Coordinates of C-alpha atoms in Angstrom, one line a residue:
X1 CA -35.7 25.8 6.8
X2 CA -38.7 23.6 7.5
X3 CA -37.5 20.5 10.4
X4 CA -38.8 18.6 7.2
X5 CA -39.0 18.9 3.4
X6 CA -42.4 18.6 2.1
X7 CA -43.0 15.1 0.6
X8 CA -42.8 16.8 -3.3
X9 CA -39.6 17.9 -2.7
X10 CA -38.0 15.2 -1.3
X11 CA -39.7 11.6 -3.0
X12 CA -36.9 9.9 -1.6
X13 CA -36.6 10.9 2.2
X14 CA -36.9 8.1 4.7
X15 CA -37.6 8.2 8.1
X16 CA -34.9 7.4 10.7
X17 CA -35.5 5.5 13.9
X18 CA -33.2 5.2 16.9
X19 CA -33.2 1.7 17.7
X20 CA -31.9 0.0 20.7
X21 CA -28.4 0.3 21.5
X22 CA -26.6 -3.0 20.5
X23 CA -23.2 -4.0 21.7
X24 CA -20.7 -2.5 18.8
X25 CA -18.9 -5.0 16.0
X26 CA -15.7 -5.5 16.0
X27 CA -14.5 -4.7 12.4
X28 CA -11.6 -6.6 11.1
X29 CA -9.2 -5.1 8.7
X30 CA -11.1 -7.2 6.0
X31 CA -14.2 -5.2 7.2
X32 CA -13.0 -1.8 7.1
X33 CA -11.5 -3.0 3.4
X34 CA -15.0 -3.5 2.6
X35 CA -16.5 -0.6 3.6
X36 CA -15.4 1.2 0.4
X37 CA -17.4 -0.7 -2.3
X38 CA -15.8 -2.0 -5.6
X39 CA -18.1 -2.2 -7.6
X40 CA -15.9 -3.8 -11.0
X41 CA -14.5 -6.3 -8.8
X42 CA -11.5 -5.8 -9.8
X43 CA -8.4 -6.7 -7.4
X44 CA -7.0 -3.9 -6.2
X45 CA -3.7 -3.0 -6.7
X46 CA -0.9 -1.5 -4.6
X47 CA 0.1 2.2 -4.3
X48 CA 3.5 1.6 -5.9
X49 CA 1.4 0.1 -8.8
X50 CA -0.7 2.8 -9.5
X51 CA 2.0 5.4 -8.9
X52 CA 4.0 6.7 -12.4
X53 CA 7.1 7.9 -11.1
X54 CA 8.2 10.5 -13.1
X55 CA 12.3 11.0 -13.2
X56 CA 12.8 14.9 -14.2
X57 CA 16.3 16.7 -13.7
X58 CA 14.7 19.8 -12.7
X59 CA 13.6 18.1 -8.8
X60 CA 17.4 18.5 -8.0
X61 CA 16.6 22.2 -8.2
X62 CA 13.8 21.6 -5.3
X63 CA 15.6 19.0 -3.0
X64 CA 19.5 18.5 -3.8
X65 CA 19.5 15.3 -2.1
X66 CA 22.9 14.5 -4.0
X67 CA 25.0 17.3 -2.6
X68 CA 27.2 16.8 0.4
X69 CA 25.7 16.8 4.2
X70 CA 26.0 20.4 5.8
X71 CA 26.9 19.4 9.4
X72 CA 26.6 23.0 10.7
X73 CA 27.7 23.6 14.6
X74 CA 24.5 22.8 16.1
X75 CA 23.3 21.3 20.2
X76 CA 20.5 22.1 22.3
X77 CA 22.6 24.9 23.5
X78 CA 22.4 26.6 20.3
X79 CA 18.5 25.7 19.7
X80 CA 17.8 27.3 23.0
X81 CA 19.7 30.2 23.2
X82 CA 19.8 32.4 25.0
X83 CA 19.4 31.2 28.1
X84 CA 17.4 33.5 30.7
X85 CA 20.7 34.9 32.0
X86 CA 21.7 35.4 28.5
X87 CA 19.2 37.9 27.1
X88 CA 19.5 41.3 26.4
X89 CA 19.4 43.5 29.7
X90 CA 16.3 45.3 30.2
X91 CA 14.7 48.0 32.1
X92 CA 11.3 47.5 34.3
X93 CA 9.2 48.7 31.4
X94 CA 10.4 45.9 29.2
X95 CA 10.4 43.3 31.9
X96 CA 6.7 44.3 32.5
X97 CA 6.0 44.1 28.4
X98 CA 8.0 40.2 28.7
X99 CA 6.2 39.1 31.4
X100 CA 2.7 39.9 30.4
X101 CA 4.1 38.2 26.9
X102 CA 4.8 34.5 28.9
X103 CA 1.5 34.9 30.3
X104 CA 0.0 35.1 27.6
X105 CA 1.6 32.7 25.7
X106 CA 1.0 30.1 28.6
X107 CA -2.5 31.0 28.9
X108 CA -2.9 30.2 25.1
X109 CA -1.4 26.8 25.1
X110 CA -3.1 25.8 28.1
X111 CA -6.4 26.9 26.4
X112 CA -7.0 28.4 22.8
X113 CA -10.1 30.5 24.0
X114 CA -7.8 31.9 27.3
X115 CA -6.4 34.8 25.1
X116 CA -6.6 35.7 21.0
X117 CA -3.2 35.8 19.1
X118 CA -3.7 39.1 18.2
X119 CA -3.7 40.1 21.7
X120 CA -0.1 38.2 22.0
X121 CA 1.6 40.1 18.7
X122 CA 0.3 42.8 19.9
X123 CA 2.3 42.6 23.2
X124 CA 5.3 41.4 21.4
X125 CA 5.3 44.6 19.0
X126 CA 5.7 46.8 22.0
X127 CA 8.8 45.7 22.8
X128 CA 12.1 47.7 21.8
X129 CA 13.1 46.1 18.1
X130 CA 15.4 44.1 17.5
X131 CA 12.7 42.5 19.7
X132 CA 14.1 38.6 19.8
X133 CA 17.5 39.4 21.8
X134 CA 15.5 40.2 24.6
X135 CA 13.3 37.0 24.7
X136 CA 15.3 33.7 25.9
X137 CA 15.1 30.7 23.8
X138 CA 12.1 28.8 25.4
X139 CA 10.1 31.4 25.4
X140 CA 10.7 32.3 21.5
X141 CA 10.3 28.6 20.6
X142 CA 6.7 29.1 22.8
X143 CA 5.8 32.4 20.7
X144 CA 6.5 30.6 17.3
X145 CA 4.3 27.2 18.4
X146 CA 1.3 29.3 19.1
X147 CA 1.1 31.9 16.4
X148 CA 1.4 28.5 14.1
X149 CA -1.8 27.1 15.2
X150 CA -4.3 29.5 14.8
X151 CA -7.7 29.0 14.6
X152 CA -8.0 29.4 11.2
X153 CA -5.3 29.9 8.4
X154 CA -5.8 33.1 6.4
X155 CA -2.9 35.9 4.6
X156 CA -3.5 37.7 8.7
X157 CA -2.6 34.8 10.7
X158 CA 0.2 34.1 7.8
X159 CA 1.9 37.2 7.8
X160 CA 1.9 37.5 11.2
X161 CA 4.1 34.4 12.0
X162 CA 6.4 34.8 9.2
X163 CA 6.9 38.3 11.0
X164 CA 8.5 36.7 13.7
X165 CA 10.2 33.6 11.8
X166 CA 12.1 37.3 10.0
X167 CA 13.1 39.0 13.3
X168 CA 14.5 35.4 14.5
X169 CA 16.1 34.8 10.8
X170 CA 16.9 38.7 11.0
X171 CA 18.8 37.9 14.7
X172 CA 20.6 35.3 13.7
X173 CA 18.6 32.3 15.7
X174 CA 18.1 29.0 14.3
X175 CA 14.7 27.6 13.8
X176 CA 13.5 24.1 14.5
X177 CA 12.0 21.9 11.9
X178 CA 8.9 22.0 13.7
X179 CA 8.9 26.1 12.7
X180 CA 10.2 25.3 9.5
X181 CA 6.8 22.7 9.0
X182 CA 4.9 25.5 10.3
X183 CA 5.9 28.0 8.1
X184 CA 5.8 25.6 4.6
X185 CA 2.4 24.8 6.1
X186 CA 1.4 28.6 6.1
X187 CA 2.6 29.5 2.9
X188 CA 0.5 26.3 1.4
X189 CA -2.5 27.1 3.2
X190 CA -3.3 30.2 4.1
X191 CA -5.8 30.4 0.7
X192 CA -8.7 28.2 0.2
X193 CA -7.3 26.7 -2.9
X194 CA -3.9 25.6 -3.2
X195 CA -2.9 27.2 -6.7
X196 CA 0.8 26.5 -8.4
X197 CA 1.7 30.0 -6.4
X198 CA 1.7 28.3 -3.2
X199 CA 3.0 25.3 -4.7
X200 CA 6.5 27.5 -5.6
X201 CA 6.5 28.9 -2.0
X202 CA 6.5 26.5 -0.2
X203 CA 9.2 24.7 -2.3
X204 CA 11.2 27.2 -2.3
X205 CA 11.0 27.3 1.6
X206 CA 11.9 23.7 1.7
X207 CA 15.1 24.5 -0.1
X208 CA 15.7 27.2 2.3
X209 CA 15.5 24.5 5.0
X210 CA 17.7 21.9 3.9
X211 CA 20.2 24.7 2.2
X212 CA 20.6 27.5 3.8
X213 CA 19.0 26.0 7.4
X214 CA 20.8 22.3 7.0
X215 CA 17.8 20.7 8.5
X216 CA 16.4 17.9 6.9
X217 CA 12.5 17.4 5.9
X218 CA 11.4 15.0 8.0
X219 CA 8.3 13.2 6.9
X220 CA 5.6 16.2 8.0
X221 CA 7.8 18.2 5.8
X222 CA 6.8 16.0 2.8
X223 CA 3.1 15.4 3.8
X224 CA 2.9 19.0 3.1
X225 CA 4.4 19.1 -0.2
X226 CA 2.7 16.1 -0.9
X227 CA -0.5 18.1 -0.3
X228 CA -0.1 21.0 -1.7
X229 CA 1.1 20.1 -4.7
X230 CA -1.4 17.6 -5.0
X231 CA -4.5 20.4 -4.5
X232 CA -2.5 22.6 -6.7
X233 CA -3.2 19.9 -9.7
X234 CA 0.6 19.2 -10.5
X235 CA 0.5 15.4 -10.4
X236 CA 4.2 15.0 -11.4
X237 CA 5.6 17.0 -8.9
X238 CA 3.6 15.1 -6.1
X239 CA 4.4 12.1 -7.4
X240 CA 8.2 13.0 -7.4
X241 CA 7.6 14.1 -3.5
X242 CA 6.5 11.0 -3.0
X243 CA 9.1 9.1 -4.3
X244 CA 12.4 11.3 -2.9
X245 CA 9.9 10.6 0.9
X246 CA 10.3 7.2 0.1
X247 CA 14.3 7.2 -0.9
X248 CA 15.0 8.9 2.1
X249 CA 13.5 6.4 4.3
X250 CA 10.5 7.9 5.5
X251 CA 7.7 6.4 6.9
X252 CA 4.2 7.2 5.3
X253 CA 2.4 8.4 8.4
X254 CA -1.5 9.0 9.2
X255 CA -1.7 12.4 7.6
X256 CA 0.1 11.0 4.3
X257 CA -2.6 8.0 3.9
X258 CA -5.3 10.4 3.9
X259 CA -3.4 12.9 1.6
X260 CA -2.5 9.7 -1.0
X261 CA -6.2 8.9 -0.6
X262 CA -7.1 12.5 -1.6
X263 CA -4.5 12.7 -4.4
X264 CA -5.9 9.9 -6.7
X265 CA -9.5 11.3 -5.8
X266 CA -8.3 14.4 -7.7
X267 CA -6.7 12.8 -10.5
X268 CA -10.4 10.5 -10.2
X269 CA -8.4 7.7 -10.4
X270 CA -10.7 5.5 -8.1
X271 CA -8.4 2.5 -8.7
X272 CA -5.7 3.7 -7.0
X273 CA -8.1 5.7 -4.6
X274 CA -9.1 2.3 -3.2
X275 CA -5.5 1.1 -3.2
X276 CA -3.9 3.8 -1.5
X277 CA -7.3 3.1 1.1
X278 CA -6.5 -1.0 1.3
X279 CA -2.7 0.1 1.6
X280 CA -4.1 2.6 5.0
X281 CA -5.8 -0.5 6.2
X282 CA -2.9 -2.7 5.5
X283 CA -0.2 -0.5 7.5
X284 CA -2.6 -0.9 10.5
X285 CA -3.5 3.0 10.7
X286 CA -6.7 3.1 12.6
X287 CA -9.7 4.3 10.0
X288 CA -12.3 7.2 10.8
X289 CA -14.5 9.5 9.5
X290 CA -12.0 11.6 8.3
X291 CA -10.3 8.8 6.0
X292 CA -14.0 7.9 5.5
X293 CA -14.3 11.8 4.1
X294 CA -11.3 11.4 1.8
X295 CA -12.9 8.3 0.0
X296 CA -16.2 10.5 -0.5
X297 CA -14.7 13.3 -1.7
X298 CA -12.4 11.1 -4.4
X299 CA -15.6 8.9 -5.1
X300 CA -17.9 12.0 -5.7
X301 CA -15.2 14.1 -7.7
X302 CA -14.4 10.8 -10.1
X303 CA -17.9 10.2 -11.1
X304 CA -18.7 6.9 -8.7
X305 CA -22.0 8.6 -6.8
X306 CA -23.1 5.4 -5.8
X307 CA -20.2 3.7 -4.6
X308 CA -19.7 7.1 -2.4
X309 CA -23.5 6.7 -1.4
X310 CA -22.9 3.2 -0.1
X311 CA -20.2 4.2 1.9
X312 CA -22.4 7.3 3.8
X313 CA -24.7 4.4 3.9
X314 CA -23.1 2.2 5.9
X315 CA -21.1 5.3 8.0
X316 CA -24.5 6.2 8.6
X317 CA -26.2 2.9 9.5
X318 CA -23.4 2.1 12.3
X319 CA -24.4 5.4 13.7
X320 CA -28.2 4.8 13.9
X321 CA -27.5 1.0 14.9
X322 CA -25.1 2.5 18.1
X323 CA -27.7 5.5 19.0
X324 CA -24.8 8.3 19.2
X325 CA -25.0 11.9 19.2
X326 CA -22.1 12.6 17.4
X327 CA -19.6 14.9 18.3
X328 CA -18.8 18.4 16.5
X329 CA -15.0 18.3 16.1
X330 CA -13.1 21.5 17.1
X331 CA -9.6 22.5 16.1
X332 CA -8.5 21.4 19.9
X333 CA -10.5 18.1 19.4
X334 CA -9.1 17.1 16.4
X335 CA -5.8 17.5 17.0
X336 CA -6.1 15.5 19.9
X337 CA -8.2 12.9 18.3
X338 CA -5.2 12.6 15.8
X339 CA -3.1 12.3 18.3
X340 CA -5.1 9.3 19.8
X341 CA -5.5 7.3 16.4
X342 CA -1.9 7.3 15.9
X343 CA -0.7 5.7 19.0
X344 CA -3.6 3.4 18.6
X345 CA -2.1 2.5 15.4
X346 CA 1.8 2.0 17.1
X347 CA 0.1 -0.1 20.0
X348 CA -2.0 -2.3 17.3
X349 CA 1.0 -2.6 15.2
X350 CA 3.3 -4.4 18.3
X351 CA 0.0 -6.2 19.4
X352 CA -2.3 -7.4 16.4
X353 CA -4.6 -9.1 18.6
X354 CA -5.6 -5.7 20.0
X355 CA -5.9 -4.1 17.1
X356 CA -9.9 -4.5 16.5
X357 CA -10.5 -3.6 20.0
X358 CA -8.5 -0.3 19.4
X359 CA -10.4 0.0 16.2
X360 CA -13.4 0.0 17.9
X361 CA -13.4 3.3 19.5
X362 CA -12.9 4.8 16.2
X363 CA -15.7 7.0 14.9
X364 CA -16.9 5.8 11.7
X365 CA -20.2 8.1 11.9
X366 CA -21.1 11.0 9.3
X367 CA -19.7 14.5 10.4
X368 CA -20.4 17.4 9.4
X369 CA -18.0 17.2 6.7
X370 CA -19.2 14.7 5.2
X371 CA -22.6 16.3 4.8
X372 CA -20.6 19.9 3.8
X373 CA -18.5 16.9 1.1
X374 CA -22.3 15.6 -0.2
X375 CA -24.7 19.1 -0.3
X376 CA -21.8 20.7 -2.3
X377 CA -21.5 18.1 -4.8
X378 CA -25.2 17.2 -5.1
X379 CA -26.3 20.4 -4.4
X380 CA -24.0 23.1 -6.0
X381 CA -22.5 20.8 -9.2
X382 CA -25.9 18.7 -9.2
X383 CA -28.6 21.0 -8.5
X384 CA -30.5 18.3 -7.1
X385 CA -32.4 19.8 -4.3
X386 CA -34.4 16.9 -2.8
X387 CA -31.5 15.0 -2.2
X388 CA -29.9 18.3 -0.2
X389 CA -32.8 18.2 1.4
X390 CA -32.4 14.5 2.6
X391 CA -28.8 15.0 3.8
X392 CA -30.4 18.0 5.5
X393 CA -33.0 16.2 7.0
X394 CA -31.0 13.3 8.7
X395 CA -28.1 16.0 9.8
X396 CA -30.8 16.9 12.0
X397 CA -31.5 13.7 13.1
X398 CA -28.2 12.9 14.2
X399 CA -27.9 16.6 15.8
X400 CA -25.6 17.8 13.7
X401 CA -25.8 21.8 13.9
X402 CA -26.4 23.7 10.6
X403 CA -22.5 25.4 9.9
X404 CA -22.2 28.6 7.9
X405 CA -20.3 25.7 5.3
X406 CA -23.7 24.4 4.8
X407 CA -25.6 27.7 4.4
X408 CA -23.2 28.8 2.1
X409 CA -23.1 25.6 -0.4
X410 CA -27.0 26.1 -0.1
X411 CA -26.7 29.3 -1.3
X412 CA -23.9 28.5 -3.7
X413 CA -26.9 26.0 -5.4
X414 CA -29.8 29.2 -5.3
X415 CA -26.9 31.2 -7.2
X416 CA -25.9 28.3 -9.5
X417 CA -29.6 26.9 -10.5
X418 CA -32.0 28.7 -9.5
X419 CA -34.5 30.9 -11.1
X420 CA -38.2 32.8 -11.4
X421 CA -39.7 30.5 -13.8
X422 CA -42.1 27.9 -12.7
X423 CA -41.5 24.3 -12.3
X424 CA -37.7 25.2 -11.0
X425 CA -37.1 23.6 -7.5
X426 CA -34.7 26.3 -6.5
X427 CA -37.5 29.3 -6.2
X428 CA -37.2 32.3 -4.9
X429 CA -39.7 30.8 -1.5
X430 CA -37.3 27.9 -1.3
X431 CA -34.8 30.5 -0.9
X432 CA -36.7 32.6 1.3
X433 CA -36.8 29.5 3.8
X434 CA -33.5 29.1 3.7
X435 CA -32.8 32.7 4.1
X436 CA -35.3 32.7 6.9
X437 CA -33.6 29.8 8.8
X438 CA -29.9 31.3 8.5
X439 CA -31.5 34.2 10.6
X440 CA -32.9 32.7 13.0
X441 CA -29.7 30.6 13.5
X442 CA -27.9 33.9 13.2
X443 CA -29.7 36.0 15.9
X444 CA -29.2 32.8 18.3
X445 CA -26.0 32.9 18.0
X446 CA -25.7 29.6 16.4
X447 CA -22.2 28.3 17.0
X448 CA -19.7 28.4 13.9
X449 CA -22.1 30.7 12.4
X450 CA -21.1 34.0 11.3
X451 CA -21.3 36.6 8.3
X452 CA -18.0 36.5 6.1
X453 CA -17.9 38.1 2.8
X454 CA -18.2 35.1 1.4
X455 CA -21.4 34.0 2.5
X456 CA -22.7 37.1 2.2
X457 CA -21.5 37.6 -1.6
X458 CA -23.2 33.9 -2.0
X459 CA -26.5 35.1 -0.8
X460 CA -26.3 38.1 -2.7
X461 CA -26.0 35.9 -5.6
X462 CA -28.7 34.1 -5.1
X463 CA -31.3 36.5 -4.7
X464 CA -30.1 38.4 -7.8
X465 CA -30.7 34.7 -9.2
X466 CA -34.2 33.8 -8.1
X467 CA -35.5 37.2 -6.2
X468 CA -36.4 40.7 -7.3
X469 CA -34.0 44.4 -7.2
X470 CA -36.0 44.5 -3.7
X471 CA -35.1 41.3 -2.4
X472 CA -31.3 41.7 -2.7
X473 CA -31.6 45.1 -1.1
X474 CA -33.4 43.9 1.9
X475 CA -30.9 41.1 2.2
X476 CA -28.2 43.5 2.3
X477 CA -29.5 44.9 5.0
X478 CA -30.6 41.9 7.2
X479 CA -26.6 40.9 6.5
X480 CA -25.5 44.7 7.4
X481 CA -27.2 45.1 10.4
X482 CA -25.6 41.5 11.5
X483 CA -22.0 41.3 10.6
X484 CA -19.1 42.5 12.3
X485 CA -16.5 43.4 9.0
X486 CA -14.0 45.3 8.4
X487 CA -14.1 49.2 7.1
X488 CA -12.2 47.3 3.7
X489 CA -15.1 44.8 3.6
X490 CA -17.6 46.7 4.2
X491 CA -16.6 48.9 1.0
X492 CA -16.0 45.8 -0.8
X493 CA -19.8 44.4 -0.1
X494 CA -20.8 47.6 -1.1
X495 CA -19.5 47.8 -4.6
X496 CA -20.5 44.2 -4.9
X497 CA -24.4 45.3 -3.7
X498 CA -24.4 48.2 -6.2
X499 CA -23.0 45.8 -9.6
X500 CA -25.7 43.1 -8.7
X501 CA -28.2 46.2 -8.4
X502 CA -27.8 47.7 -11.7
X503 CA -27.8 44.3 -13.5
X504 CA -30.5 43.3 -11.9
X505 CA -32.5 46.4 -13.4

């Protein structure tokens, strides 16, 4: 792709200077209200107001609050053990296979690139089964903590931890709520959509939990139900999360703001959108790009283009008026970043003067999900290509690298609105440009850039689209000689290449 879009397709690009670095604002919580427009002028209500709690006899079958307390025999003696002395004896060969396991294990959570989780099941399969007797306590807690944060959740990384959650379960060790969360987490996540499948699972884990486990949820328990319920579409059931969070006394913490904030953006209710933002500010939760994202997202999905413009308006403006590169989050980064914005929010709480100071070294600057968040609604549900080509244009200037997420919602718009006839802006050279530019960023190794099916299925698509038979052939075999798939995928792609073919003739 071209640095810039030719002045035809893009009427309404405008060109970005850097100027001087100023000394930063200190927003008030007035200020960061304001950043999210209203544009009926309407007061905003509160959460509780734009909430409908629904009172159905069938959530006593998900969280039977009402039964008596289980107070099962449990200390940090039974959470632990075994001890080291208290393991299953074993021989050199297995006390070679354990060692090389703790080093490993260390070495990941001291740094995620040290070793790859396969790597560590791998080592933990060769050991005698029932496997867990011969690992002490710490060192089991240790295995279960980093097989739940993997890089990426998928059905691999998914059905390799709950692998070992059943030979703990299977052994007759307990597992902390932290491995519970972790678990509920996986079986909500592990797709791309949360469906009413995942939804069921991960209910039906929380029951195990406080049932079978007698551990209660504690309030990252019901950020996760909150969420995938909410994703899943079933508004009642989130909404009765919500309220049995609330009646057992929890807190709503950072993660559930920005989750409330999502769930009204998928019911497009925008009203309560904003309130569940005012009610964010209000708690004295420190405000980002990622809450920023949220609000976008709910804007975009509920019809209000221009109040989510005027928010990436004035995200983007405080990042031209402070002259930043910004930063491309990683999984590390992020959580740590979290981490950071929540104690922020603790020590602003106790000390209210401090609080715009703390604010301050928030980022409020476009990311690159917010530009993933505005090319896939403009670009894939829009099919309006100049202003894709605007977002692209100032990602560039504020140095945000070109992700496979963008390539492939660019691709996603070829395959949606593109064509041969004239006078279409999605043409088959458009697409060739694009094409051209995902090579290039492919053969320099790009960062966070890779073939998956699903990009390559996308471009597929969009050459069948806008191209000729020739033209999806030849960018089959651009993607083949480049990606690194499995034998299954590889067969997959290739039934996929010969049903586009024959159409396509």
């Amino acid at each position: 792709m071209s640095s810039k879009p030719a002045p035809e397709d893009n009427p309404e690009a405008v060109t970005l200077h850097h100027p001087p670095r100023k000394q930063q604002q200190l927003l008030t919580p007035q200020e960061l209200i304001d950043l999210v427009p209203n544009p009926h002028g309407d007061s905003v209500e509160g959460v509780e107001e734009c909430l409908r709690f629904f009172r159905d006899p069938y959530m006593r079958g998900y969280a039977p609050v009402d039964t008596p307390d289980i107070a099962l025999a449990r200390n940090e003696h039974d959470v632990d053990f075994p001890s080291p002395d208290e393991v299953t004896p074993a021989d050199e060969r297995i006390r070679h296979i354990l060692w090389n396991l703790q080093f490993a294990i260390i070495s990941r959570l001291r740094s995620r690139e040290a070793v790859d989780l396969d790597n560590i099941y791998e080592t933990y399969l060769q050991l005698p089964e029932p496997r867990i007797p011969y690992i002490h306590g710490r060192l089991r807690h240790q295995l279960l903590k980093t097989l739940g944060q993997p890089d990426k959740k998928n059905s691999k990384s998914m059905l390799r931890y709950f692998a070992i959650v059943a030979d703990v379960k299977n052994c007759g060790f307990p597992l902390t709520a932290t491995e519970w969360n972790a678990a509920i987490s996986f079986a909500s996540r592990y797709v791309g959509t949360s469906t009413a499948v995942e939804a069921e699972w991960a209910l039906k884990l929380w029951r195990q939990m406080e049932v079978e486990a007698g551990i209660k949820g504690t309030d990252v328990t019901f950020n996760i139900l909150f969420d995938v319920a909410s994703k899943a579409g079933n508004f009642t059931l989130a909404e009765m999360i919500y309220k049995e969070m609330e009646s057992r006394g929890h807190r709503p913490n950072r993660y559930h703001h920005v989750s409330l904030i999502h769930f009204f953006g998928l019911k497009m209710d925008t009203g309560g959108l904003r309130a569940a933002y005012t009610d964010m500010v209000n708690a004295g939760e420190m405000i980002d790009t990622v809450v920023l994202n949220a609000v976008i997202s709910g804007l975009l999905r509920s019809g209000e283009e221009d109040s989510a413009e005027r928010v990436y308006e004035r995200m983007k403006a405080m990042a031209s008026r402070d002259g930043v590169v910004i930063p491309v989050r990683t999984y590390s980064s992020s959580r740590v970043i979290t981490q950071a914005l929540d104690m922020f929010a603790r020590i602003g709480r106790k000390h209210p003067d401090l609080r715009p100071h703390l604010q301050e070294s928030s980022l409020l600057y476009p990311d690159l999900q917010t530009y993933r968040i505005l090319i896939n609604h403009h670009g894939v549900k829009r099919g309006d290509l100049a202003t894709v080509a605007r977002y692209v244009d100032e990602m560039k200037f504020f140095q945000i690298p070109l992700h496979g997420s963008i390539f492939l919602a660019l691709f996603k718009g070829f395959a949606s609105h593109g064509g041969s006839h004239s006078g279409t802006q999605w043409s088959a050279q458009r697409l060739r440009s694009i094409w051209c530019a995902l090579l290039g960023a492919l053969d320099d190794k790009s960062s966070g850039l890779e073939i998956k099916v699903w990009l390559a299925i996308w471009v597929l698509r969009a050459f069948h689209r806008c191209d000729t038979c020739e033209g999806i052939l030849d960018a089959y075999q651009e993607l083949k000689n480049r990606w690194q798939l499995g034998e299954e995928d590889e067969l997959f792609m290739s039934d996929f290449l010969s049903g586009l073919v024959r159409r396509a003739r």
